[in-house]
Amino acid sequence: VQLQASGGGLVQAGGSLRLSCAASELTFSNAMGWFRQGPGKEREFVAAIGRNIGSTYYADSVKGRFTISRDSGWDTVFLQMNSLKPEDTAVYYCAANWFIGGITSAKASDASSYEYWGQGTQVTVSS
């Protein structure tokens, strides 16, 4: 199982980027999430999406600015990031897992709950 994150780059504050996470297999997960780790910071939850009904979860810091979505085949998940701020600068990681009983808000934001991780893509927001 492999996750491939892409779409990072350098953008000015107020700009937008769209991250993608492509999965090598289709059936191993029922939820996918994005996490980020800024310089000198702990890894933190950004957003997650469930497979069955497409439920979405967001960190308070990105609500209203970021949107997580998926394609119909559940093999690519996207993170549309608008109104970017310098504090959004981080390496962004996608993750996936099969949650027994489905994803919940608590499970979505817990990095230790995810079994599969991508390699990360750098997002740098200049002021």
mmCIF file of N, CA and C in Angstrom:
data_model
loop_
_atom_site.group_PDB
_atom_site.id
_atom_site.type_symbol
_atom_site.label_atom_id
_atom_site.label_comp_id
_atom_site.label_asym_id
_atom_site.label_seq_id
_atom_site.Cartn_x
_atom_site.Cartn_y
_atom_site.Cartn_z
ATOM 1 N N VAL A 1 0.850 -1.180 0.000
ATOM 2 C CA VAL A 1 0.000 0.000 0.000
ATOM 3 C C VAL A 1 0.889 1.234 0.000
ATOM 4 N N GLN A 2 0.661 2.086 -0.958
ATOM 5 C CA GLN A 2 1.455 3.310 -1.033
ATOM 6 C C GLN A 2 0.548 4.520 -1.211
ATOM 7 N N LEU A 3 0.910 5.591 -0.541
ATOM 8 C CA LEU A 3 0.237 6.868 -0.708
ATOM 9 C C LEU A 3 1.243 7.849 -1.276
ATOM 10 N N GLN A 4 0.844 8.558 -2.290
ATOM 11 C CA GLN A 4 1.733 9.512 -2.949
ATOM 12 C C GLN A 4 1.110 10.896 -2.880
ATOM 13 N N ALA A 5 1.729 11.765 -2.075
ATOM 14 C CA ALA A 5 1.248 13.137 -1.948
ATOM 15 C C ALA A 5 1.971 14.040 -2.938
ATOM 16 N N SER A 6 1.253 15.007 -3.477
ATOM 17 C CA SER A 6 1.852 15.948 -4.422
ATOM 18 C C SER A 6 1.088 17.259 -4.379
ATOM 19 N N GLY A 7 1.645 18.268 -5.033
ATOM 20 C CA GLY A 7 0.958 19.542 -5.156
ATOM 21 C C GLY A 7 1.500 20.654 -4.293
ATOM 22 N N GLY A 8 2.472 20.357 -3.455
ATOM 23 C CA GLY A 8 3.044 21.400 -2.628
ATOM 24 C C GLY A 8 3.848 22.398 -3.442
ATOM 25 N N GLY A 9 4.253 23.484 -2.772
ATOM 26 C CA GLY A 9 5.038 24.493 -3.464
ATOM 27 C C GLY A 9 5.152 25.748 -2.646
ATOM 28 N N LEU A 10 5.633 26.796 -3.302
ATOM 29 C CA LEU A 10 5.802 28.106 -2.676
ATOM 30 C C LEU A 10 4.696 29.027 -3.171
ATOM 31 N N VAL A 11 4.019 29.682 -2.250
ATOM 32 C CA VAL A 11 2.923 30.572 -2.611
ATOM 33 C C VAL A 11 2.930 31.765 -1.674
ATOM 34 N N GLN A 12 2.445 32.892 -2.161
ATOM 35 C CA GLN A 12 2.350 34.070 -1.313
ATOM 36 C C GLN A 12 1.132 33.980 -0.405
ATOM 37 N N ALA A 13 1.192 34.676 0.699
ATOM 38 C CA ALA A 13 0.051 34.721 1.615
ATOM 39 C C ALA A 13 -1.192 35.186 0.863
ATOM 40 N N GLY A 14 -2.301 34.521 1.152
ATOM 41 C CA GLY A 14 -3.542 34.803 0.442
ATOM 42 C C GLY A 14 -3.768 33.944 -0.776
ATOM 43 N N GLY A 15 -2.739 33.228 -1.181
ATOM 44 C CA GLY A 15 -2.838 32.383 -2.359
ATOM 45 C C GLY A 15 -3.456 31.028 -2.069
ATOM 46 N N SER A 16 -3.455 30.188 -3.096
ATOM 47 C CA SER A 16 -4.086 28.867 -2.997
ATOM 48 C C SER A 16 -3.157 27.783 -3.530
ATOM 49 N N LEU A 17 -3.342 26.591 -3.003
ATOM 50 C CA LEU A 17 -2.700 25.393 -3.510
ATOM 51 C C LEU A 17 -3.677 24.240 -3.395
ATOM 52 N N ARG A 18 -3.503 23.231 -4.248
ATOM 53 C CA ARG A 18 -4.315 22.029 -4.168
ATOM 54 C C ARG A 18 -3.400 20.822 -4.045
ATOM 55 N N LEU A 19 -3.491 20.146 -2.934
ATOM 56 C CA LEU A 19 -2.712 18.938 -2.713
ATOM 57 C C LEU A 19 -3.507 17.713 -3.156
ATOM 58 N N SER A 20 -2.804 16.701 -3.628
ATOM 59 C CA SER A 20 -3.415 15.441 -4.014
ATOM 60 C C SER A 20 -2.728 14.303 -3.292
ATOM 61 N N CYS A 21 -3.476 13.273 -3.006
ATOM 62 C CA CYS A 21 -2.920 12.062 -2.403
ATOM 63 C C CYS A 21 -3.491 10.879 -3.163
ATOM 64 N N ALA A 22 -2.633 10.190 -3.883
ATOM 65 C CA ALA A 22 -3.051 9.048 -4.690
ATOM 66 C C ALA A 22 -2.708 7.754 -3.969
ATOM 67 N N ALA A 23 -3.659 6.838 -3.920
ATOM 68 C CA ALA A 23 -3.456 5.560 -3.240
ATOM 69 C C ALA A 23 -3.232 4.449 -4.255
ATOM 70 N N SER A 24 -2.361 3.513 -3.895
ATOM 71 C CA SER A 24 -2.039 2.415 -4.809
ATOM 72 C C SER A 24 -3.097 1.318 -4.800
ATOM 73 N N GLU A 25 -3.909 1.263 -3.747
ATOM 74 C CA GLU A 25 -4.964 0.262 -3.680
ATOM 75 C C GLU A 25 -6.261 0.928 -3.258
ATOM 76 N N LEU A 26 -7.372 0.327 -3.600
ATOM 77 C CA LEU A 26 -8.655 0.984 -3.433
ATOM 78 C C LEU A 26 -9.426 0.554 -2.198
ATOM 79 N N THR A 27 -9.149 -0.642 -1.673
ATOM 80 C CA THR A 27 -10.078 -1.209 -0.699
ATOM 81 C C THR A 27 -9.555 -1.273 0.728
ATOM 82 N N PHE A 28 -8.334 -0.789 0.963
ATOM 83 C CA PHE A 28 -7.729 -0.991 2.270
ATOM 84 C C PHE A 28 -8.136 0.052 3.290
ATOM 85 N N SER A 29 -8.853 1.080 2.896
ATOM 86 C CA SER A 29 -9.154 2.151 3.831
ATOM 87 C C SER A 29 -10.590 2.613 3.703
ATOM 88 N N ASN A 30 -11.134 3.161 4.802
ATOM 89 C CA ASN A 30 -12.427 3.821 4.727
ATOM 90 C C ASN A 30 -12.347 5.259 5.207
ATOM 91 N N ALA A 31 -11.129 5.740 5.391
ATOM 92 C CA ALA A 31 -10.940 7.141 5.746
ATOM 93 C C ALA A 31 -9.541 7.578 5.359
ATOM 94 N N MET A 32 -9.424 8.813 4.955
ATOM 95 C CA MET A 32 -8.121 9.376 4.630
ATOM 96 C C MET A 32 -8.022 10.759 5.240
ATOM 97 N N GLY A 33 -6.816 11.103 5.637
ATOM 98 C CA GLY A 33 -6.631 12.385 6.300
ATOM 99 C C GLY A 33 -5.374 13.094 5.860
ATOM 100 N N TRP A 34 -5.322 14.377 6.200
ATOM 101 C CA TRP A 34 -4.133 15.189 5.989
ATOM 102 C C TRP A 34 -3.637 15.690 7.346
ATOM 103 N N PHE A 35 -2.351 15.597 7.533
ATOM 104 C CA PHE A 35 -1.681 16.135 8.701
ATOM 105 C C PHE A 35 -0.545 17.027 8.215
ATOM 106 N N ARG A 36 -0.029 17.860 9.098
ATOM 107 C CA ARG A 36 1.105 18.709 8.726
ATOM 108 C C ARG A 36 2.058 18.862 9.897
ATOM 109 N N GLN A 37 3.308 19.138 9.555
ATOM 110 C CA GLN A 37 4.327 19.373 10.571
ATOM 111 C C GLN A 37 5.150 20.570 10.148
ATOM 112 N N GLY A 38 4.994 21.662 10.905
ATOM 113 C CA GLY A 38 5.760 22.868 10.632
ATOM 114 C C GLY A 38 7.119 22.813 11.292
ATOM 115 N N PRO A 39 7.997 23.743 10.944
ATOM 116 C CA PRO A 39 9.345 23.777 11.516
ATOM 117 C C PRO A 39 9.303 23.857 13.037
ATOM 118 N N GLY A 40 9.920 22.904 13.709
ATOM 119 C CA GLY A 40 9.979 22.918 15.161
ATOM 120 C C GLY A 40 8.675 22.623 15.857
ATOM 121 N N LYS A 41 7.707 22.091 15.101
ATOM 122 C CA LYS A 41 6.390 21.829 15.676
ATOM 123 C C LYS A 41 6.054 20.343 15.648
ATOM 124 N N GLU A 42 5.063 19.976 16.443
ATOM 125 C CA GLU A 42 4.542 18.627 16.411
ATOM 126 C C GLU A 42 3.671 18.444 15.174
ATOM 127 N N ARG A 43 3.520 17.192 14.762
ATOM 128 C CA ARG A 43 2.603 16.901 13.663
ATOM 129 C C ARG A 43 1.180 17.177 14.136
ATOM 130 N N GLU A 44 0.387 17.843 13.309
ATOM 131 C CA GLU A 44 -0.967 18.184 13.704
ATOM 132 C C GLU A 44 -1.971 17.818 12.624
ATOM 133 N N PHE A 45 -3.179 17.584 13.069
ATOM 134 C CA PHE A 45 -4.279 17.218 12.191
ATOM 135 C C PHE A 45 -4.717 18.425 11.376
ATOM 136 N N VAL A 46 -5.065 18.183 10.108
ATOM 137 C CA VAL A 46 -5.570 19.242 9.241
ATOM 138 C C VAL A 46 -7.009 18.947 8.826
ATOM 139 N N ALA A 47 -7.227 17.798 8.195
ATOM 140 C CA ALA A 47 -8.559 17.454 7.693
ATOM 141 C C ALA A 47 -8.633 15.958 7.430
ATOM 142 N N ALA A 48 -9.864 15.433 7.398
ATOM 143 C CA ALA A 48 -10.059 14.017 7.097
ATOM 144 C C ALA A 48 -11.405 13.838 6.422
ATOM 145 N N ILE A 49 -11.528 12.719 5.703
ATOM 146 C CA ILE A 49 -12.777 12.423 5.003
ATOM 147 C C ILE A 49 -13.078 10.940 5.092
ATOM 148 N N GLY A 50 -14.348 10.606 5.317
ATOM 149 C CA GLY A 50 -14.774 9.226 5.360
ATOM 150 C C GLY A 50 -15.211 8.757 3.990
ATOM 151 N N ARG A 51 -15.128 7.457 3.794
ATOM 152 C CA ARG A 51 -15.403 6.919 2.465
ATOM 153 C C ARG A 51 -16.887 6.751 2.203
ATOM 154 N N ASN A 52 -17.622 6.209 3.147
ATOM 155 C CA ASN A 52 -18.993 5.795 2.869
ATOM 156 C C ASN A 52 -19.940 6.952 2.597
ATOM 157 N N ILE A 53 -20.007 7.907 3.483
ATOM 158 C CA ILE A 53 -20.936 9.022 3.291
ATOM 159 C C ILE A 53 -20.203 10.333 3.069
ATOM 160 N N GLY A 54 -18.881 10.247 2.952
ATOM 161 C CA GLY A 54 -18.103 11.443 2.661
ATOM 162 C C GLY A 54 -18.066 12.444 3.786
ATOM 163 N N SER A 55 -18.219 11.985 5.029
ATOM 164 C CA SER A 55 -18.151 12.898 6.165
ATOM 165 C C SER A 55 -16.767 13.549 6.223
ATOM 166 N N THR A 56 -16.736 14.814 6.588
ATOM 167 C CA THR A 56 -15.476 15.556 6.624
ATOM 168 C C THR A 56 -15.233 16.150 8.004
ATOM 169 N N TYR A 57 -13.952 16.318 8.314
ATOM 170 C CA TYR A 57 -13.532 16.837 9.613
ATOM 171 C C TYR A 57 -12.385 17.800 9.373
ATOM 172 N N TYR A 58 -12.349 18.898 10.129
ATOM 173 C CA TYR A 58 -11.340 19.918 9.946
ATOM 174 C C TYR A 58 -10.794 20.402 11.281
ATOM 175 N N ALA A 59 -9.520 20.747 11.279
ATOM 176 C CA ALA A 59 -8.961 21.469 12.413
ATOM 177 C C ALA A 59 -9.538 22.877 12.418
ATOM 178 N N ASP A 60 -9.714 23.442 13.606
ATOM 179 C CA ASP A 60 -10.283 24.791 13.713
ATOM 180 C C ASP A 60 -9.453 25.803 12.932
ATOM 181 N N SER A 61 -8.149 25.595 12.883
ATOM 182 C CA SER A 61 -7.255 26.562 12.249
ATOM 183 C C SER A 61 -7.429 26.653 10.736
ATOM 184 N N VAL A 62 -8.089 25.659 10.135
ATOM 185 C CA VAL A 62 -8.223 25.668 8.681
ATOM 186 C C VAL A 62 -9.678 25.714 8.224
ATOM 187 N N LYS A 63 -10.618 25.643 9.149
ATOM 188 C CA LYS A 63 -12.036 25.672 8.775
ATOM 189 C C LYS A 63 -12.364 26.932 7.994
ATOM 190 N N GLY A 64 -13.102 26.763 6.913
ATOM 191 C CA GLY A 64 -13.467 27.898 6.080
ATOM 192 C C GLY A 64 -12.432 28.261 5.046
ATOM 193 N N ARG A 65 -11.227 27.706 5.160
ATOM 194 C CA ARG A 65 -10.164 27.993 4.186
ATOM 195 C C ARG A 65 -9.765 26.755 3.394
ATOM 196 N N PHE A 66 -9.771 25.597 4.041
ATOM 197 C CA PHE A 66 -9.367 24.355 3.392
ATOM 198 C C PHE A 66 -10.591 23.476 3.146
ATOM 199 N N THR A 67 -10.550 22.722 2.052
ATOM 200 C CA THR A 67 -11.619 21.779 1.739
ATOM 201 C C THR A 67 -11.009 20.444 1.323
ATOM 202 N N ILE A 68 -11.438 19.381 1.996
ATOM 203 C CA ILE A 68 -10.995 18.046 1.632
ATOM 204 C C ILE A 68 -12.065 17.393 0.773
ATOM 205 N N SER A 69 -11.643 16.676 -0.244
ATOM 206 C CA SER A 69 -12.597 16.009 -1.124
ATOM 207 C C SER A 69 -11.938 14.747 -1.691
ATOM 208 N N ARG A 70 -12.709 13.955 -2.401
ATOM 209 C CA ARG A 70 -12.205 12.707 -2.959
ATOM 210 C C ARG A 70 -12.767 12.520 -4.359
ATOM 211 N N ASP A 71 -12.120 11.682 -5.135
ATOM 212 C CA ASP A 71 -12.708 11.348 -6.415
ATOM 213 C C ASP A 71 -13.686 10.196 -6.228
ATOM 214 N N SER A 72 -14.476 9.906 -7.243
ATOM 215 C CA SER A 72 -15.544 8.918 -7.121
ATOM 216 C C SER A 72 -15.005 7.512 -6.908
ATOM 217 N N GLY A 73 -13.774 7.255 -7.322
ATOM 218 C CA GLY A 73 -13.211 5.926 -7.188
ATOM 219 C C GLY A 73 -12.498 5.677 -5.885
ATOM 220 N N TRP A 74 -12.450 6.692 -5.039
ATOM 221 C CA TRP A 74 -11.760 6.596 -3.744
ATOM 222 C C TRP A 74 -10.311 6.157 -3.946
ATOM 223 N N ASP A 75 -9.635 6.686 -4.945
ATOM 224 C CA ASP A 75 -8.203 6.427 -5.049
ATOM 225 C C ASP A 75 -7.384 7.707 -5.029
ATOM 226 N N THR A 76 -8.042 8.844 -4.961
ATOM 227 C CA THR A 76 -7.337 10.111 -4.812
ATOM 228 C C THR A 76 -8.139 11.025 -3.899
ATOM 229 N N VAL A 77 -7.444 11.626 -2.953
ATOM 230 C CA VAL A 77 -8.052 12.596 -2.057
ATOM 231 C C VAL A 77 -7.345 13.930 -2.264
ATOM 232 N N PHE A 78 -8.106 15.002 -2.214
ATOM 233 C CA PHE A 78 -7.578 16.325 -2.479
ATOM 234 C C PHE A 78 -7.715 17.207 -1.245
ATOM 235 N N LEU A 79 -6.823 18.181 -1.149
ATOM 236 C CA LEU A 79 -6.933 19.211 -0.126
ATOM 237 C C LEU A 79 -6.778 20.555 -0.818
ATOM 238 N N GLN A 80 -7.891 21.241 -0.988
ATOM 239 C CA GLN A 80 -7.862 22.583 -1.569
ATOM 240 C C GLN A 80 -7.598 23.573 -0.450
ATOM 241 N N MET A 81 -6.527 24.326 -0.589
ATOM 242 C CA MET A 81 -6.120 25.267 0.447
ATOM 243 C C MET A 81 -6.197 26.672 -0.099
ATOM 244 N N ASN A 82 -7.094 27.468 0.454
ATOM 245 C CA ASN A 82 -7.273 28.858 0.044
ATOM 246 C C ASN A 82 -6.891 29.797 1.168
ATOM 247 N N SER A 83 -6.705 31.056 0.830
ATOM 248 C CA SER A 83 -6.366 32.083 1.829
ATOM 249 C C SER A 83 -5.212 31.625 2.713
ATOM 250 N N LEU A 84 -4.181 31.136 2.085
ATOM 251 C CA LEU A 84 -3.053 30.582 2.840
ATOM 252 C C LEU A 84 -2.345 31.658 3.644
ATOM 253 N N LYS A 85 -1.851 31.240 4.808
ATOM 254 C CA LYS A 85 -1.149 32.120 5.727
ATOM 255 C C LYS A 85 0.258 31.585 5.957
ATOM 256 N N PRO A 86 1.189 32.441 6.349
ATOM 257 C CA PRO A 86 2.552 31.952 6.630
ATOM 258 C C PRO A 86 2.566 30.821 7.656
ATOM 259 N N GLU A 87 1.641 30.843 8.595
ATOM 260 C CA GLU A 87 1.604 29.780 9.602
ATOM 261 C C GLU A 87 1.129 28.437 9.048
ATOM 262 N N ASP A 88 0.676 28.409 7.813
ATOM 263 C CA ASP A 88 0.334 27.140 7.162
ATOM 264 C C ASP A 88 1.565 26.443 6.596
ATOM 265 N N THR A 89 2.706 27.122 6.638
ATOM 266 C CA THR A 89 3.942 26.530 6.136
ATOM 267 C C THR A 89 4.262 25.252 6.905
ATOM 268 N N ALA A 90 4.428 24.155 6.184
ATOM 269 C CA ALA A 90 4.664 22.853 6.813
ATOM 270 C C ALA A 90 4.884 21.804 5.735
ATOM 271 N N VAL A 91 5.333 20.645 6.174
ATOM 272 C CA VAL A 91 5.271 19.470 5.323
ATOM 273 C C VAL A 91 3.912 18.823 5.557
ATOM 274 N N TYR A 92 3.194 18.599 4.487
ATOM 275 C CA TYR A 92 1.851 18.030 4.571
ATOM 276 C C TYR A 92 1.912 16.547 4.213
ATOM 277 N N TYR A 93 1.312 15.740 5.070
ATOM 278 C CA TYR A 93 1.299 14.296 4.897
ATOM 279 C C TYR A 93 -0.132 13.800 4.726
ATOM 280 N N CYS A 94 -0.322 12.864 3.819
ATOM 281 C CA CYS A 94 -1.621 12.201 3.763
ATOM 282 C C CYS A 94 -1.514 10.851 4.455
ATOM 283 N N ALA A 95 -2.622 10.402 4.991
ATOM 284 C CA ALA A 95 -2.665 9.160 5.754
ATOM 285 C C ALA A 95 -3.985 8.459 5.479
ATOM 286 N N ALA A 96 -3.991 7.144 5.704
ATOM 287 C CA ALA A 96 -5.195 6.360 5.462
ATOM 288 C C ALA A 96 -5.302 5.230 6.471
ATOM 289 N N ASN A 97 -6.522 4.784 6.681
ATOM 290 C CA ASN A 97 -6.747 3.687 7.612
ATOM 291 C C ASN A 97 -8.117 3.085 7.396
ATOM 292 N N TRP A 98 -8.273 1.842 7.819
ATOM 293 C CA TRP A 98 -9.599 1.232 7.882
ATOM 294 C C TRP A 98 -10.046 1.290 9.337
ATOM 295 N N PHE A 99 -11.011 2.157 9.620
ATOM 296 C CA PHE A 99 -11.516 2.310 10.974
ATOM 297 C C PHE A 99 -12.710 1.387 11.184
ATOM 298 N N ILE A 100 -12.581 0.461 12.127
ATOM 299 C CA ILE A 100 -13.690 -0.426 12.454
ATOM 300 C C ILE A 100 -14.831 0.415 13.019
ATOM 301 N N GLY A 101 -16.013 0.265 12.440
ATOM 302 C CA GLY A 101 -17.145 1.070 12.876
ATOM 303 C C GLY A 101 -17.202 2.429 12.208
ATOM 304 N N GLY A 102 -16.245 2.719 11.370
ATOM 305 C CA GLY A 102 -16.244 3.981 10.642
ATOM 306 C C GLY A 102 -15.453 5.068 11.350
ATOM 307 N N ILE A 103 -15.242 6.145 10.648
ATOM 308 C CA ILE A 103 -14.454 7.244 11.196
ATOM 309 C C ILE A 103 -15.334 8.123 12.090
ATOM 310 N N THR A 104 -14.732 8.660 13.125
ATOM 311 C CA THR A 104 -15.378 9.630 13.998
ATOM 312 C C THR A 104 -14.455 10.827 14.117
ATOM 313 N N SER A 105 -14.943 11.885 14.715
ATOM 314 C CA SER A 105 -14.136 13.077 14.879
ATOM 315 C C SER A 105 -12.880 12.775 15.689
ATOM 316 N N ALA A 106 -13.013 11.998 16.727
ATOM 317 C CA ALA A 106 -11.866 11.673 17.582
ATOM 318 C C ALA A 106 -10.831 10.854 16.831
ATOM 319 N N LYS A 107 -11.310 9.890 16.072
ATOM 320 C CA LYS A 107 -10.385 9.047 15.299
ATOM 321 C C LYS A 107 -9.729 9.859 14.190
ATOM 322 N N ALA A 108 -10.493 10.736 13.566
ATOM 323 C CA ALA A 108 -9.991 11.489 12.414
ATOM 324 C C ALA A 108 -8.767 12.316 12.766
ATOM 325 N N SER A 109 -8.754 12.905 13.939
ATOM 326 C CA SER A 109 -7.700 13.838 14.313
ATOM 327 C C SER A 109 -6.527 13.190 15.050
ATOM 328 N N ASP A 110 -6.585 11.887 15.248
ATOM 329 C CA ASP A 110 -5.546 11.183 16.001
ATOM 330 C C ASP A 110 -4.565 10.533 15.029
ATOM 331 N N ALA A 111 -3.375 11.101 14.912
ATOM 332 C CA ALA A 111 -2.394 10.591 13.947
ATOM 333 C C ALA A 111 -2.051 9.131 14.215
ATOM 334 N N SER A 112 -2.047 8.722 15.472
ATOM 335 C CA SER A 112 -1.669 7.351 15.809
ATOM 336 C C SER A 112 -2.705 6.334 15.333
ATOM 337 N N SER A 113 -3.882 6.815 14.923
ATOM 338 C CA SER A 113 -4.929 5.920 14.438
ATOM 339 C C SER A 113 -4.707 5.473 13.001
ATOM 340 N N TYR A 114 -3.860 6.167 12.284
ATOM 341 C CA TYR A 114 -3.673 5.896 10.864
ATOM 342 C C TYR A 114 -2.510 4.932 10.647
ATOM 343 N N GLU A 115 -2.740 3.926 9.827
ATOM 344 C CA GLU A 115 -1.710 2.909 9.578
ATOM 345 C C GLU A 115 -0.816 3.269 8.393
ATOM 346 N N TYR A 116 -1.382 3.910 7.396
ATOM 347 C CA TYR A 116 -0.649 4.154 6.156
ATOM 348 C C TYR A 116 -0.366 5.641 5.999
ATOM 349 N N TRP A 117 0.857 5.948 5.581
ATOM 350 C CA TRP A 117 1.280 7.338 5.447
ATOM 351 C C TRP A 117 2.013 7.543 4.127
ATOM 352 N N GLY A 118 1.801 8.735 3.543
ATOM 353 C CA GLY A 118 2.562 9.135 2.376
ATOM 354 C C GLY A 118 3.847 9.813 2.802
ATOM 355 N N GLN A 119 4.632 10.236 1.831
ATOM 356 C CA GLN A 119 5.969 10.752 2.098
ATOM 357 C C GLN A 119 6.005 12.232 2.446
ATOM 358 N N GLY A 120 4.942 12.958 2.235
ATOM 359 C CA GLY A 120 4.931 14.378 2.563
ATOM 360 C C GLY A 120 5.233 15.267 1.378
ATOM 361 N N THR A 121 4.614 16.433 1.372
ATOM 362 C CA THR A 121 4.881 17.440 0.346
ATOM 363 C C THR A 121 4.995 18.793 1.039
ATOM 364 N N GLN A 122 6.008 19.565 0.650
ATOM 365 C CA GLN A 122 6.306 20.824 1.332
ATOM 366 C C GLN A 122 5.404 21.939 0.822
ATOM 367 N N VAL A 123 4.818 22.657 1.755
ATOM 368 C CA VAL A 123 4.047 23.867 1.443
ATOM 369 C C VAL A 123 4.719 25.028 2.167
ATOM 370 N N THR A 124 5.091 26.051 1.407
ATOM 371 C CA THR A 124 5.719 27.231 1.984
ATOM 372 C C THR A 124 4.914 28.460 1.592
ATOM 373 N N VAL A 125 4.475 29.205 2.600
ATOM 374 C CA VAL A 125 3.684 30.407 2.362
ATOM 375 C C VAL A 125 4.507 31.613 2.788
ATOM 376 N N SER A 126 4.803 32.479 1.849
ATOM 377 C CA SER A 126 5.612 33.659 2.138
ATOM 378 C C SER A 126 4.704 34.834 2.487
ATOM 379 N N SER A 127 5.219 35.694 3.353
ATOM 380 C CA SER A 127 4.427 36.852 3.796
ATOM 381 C C SER A 127 4.628 38.035 2.886
#
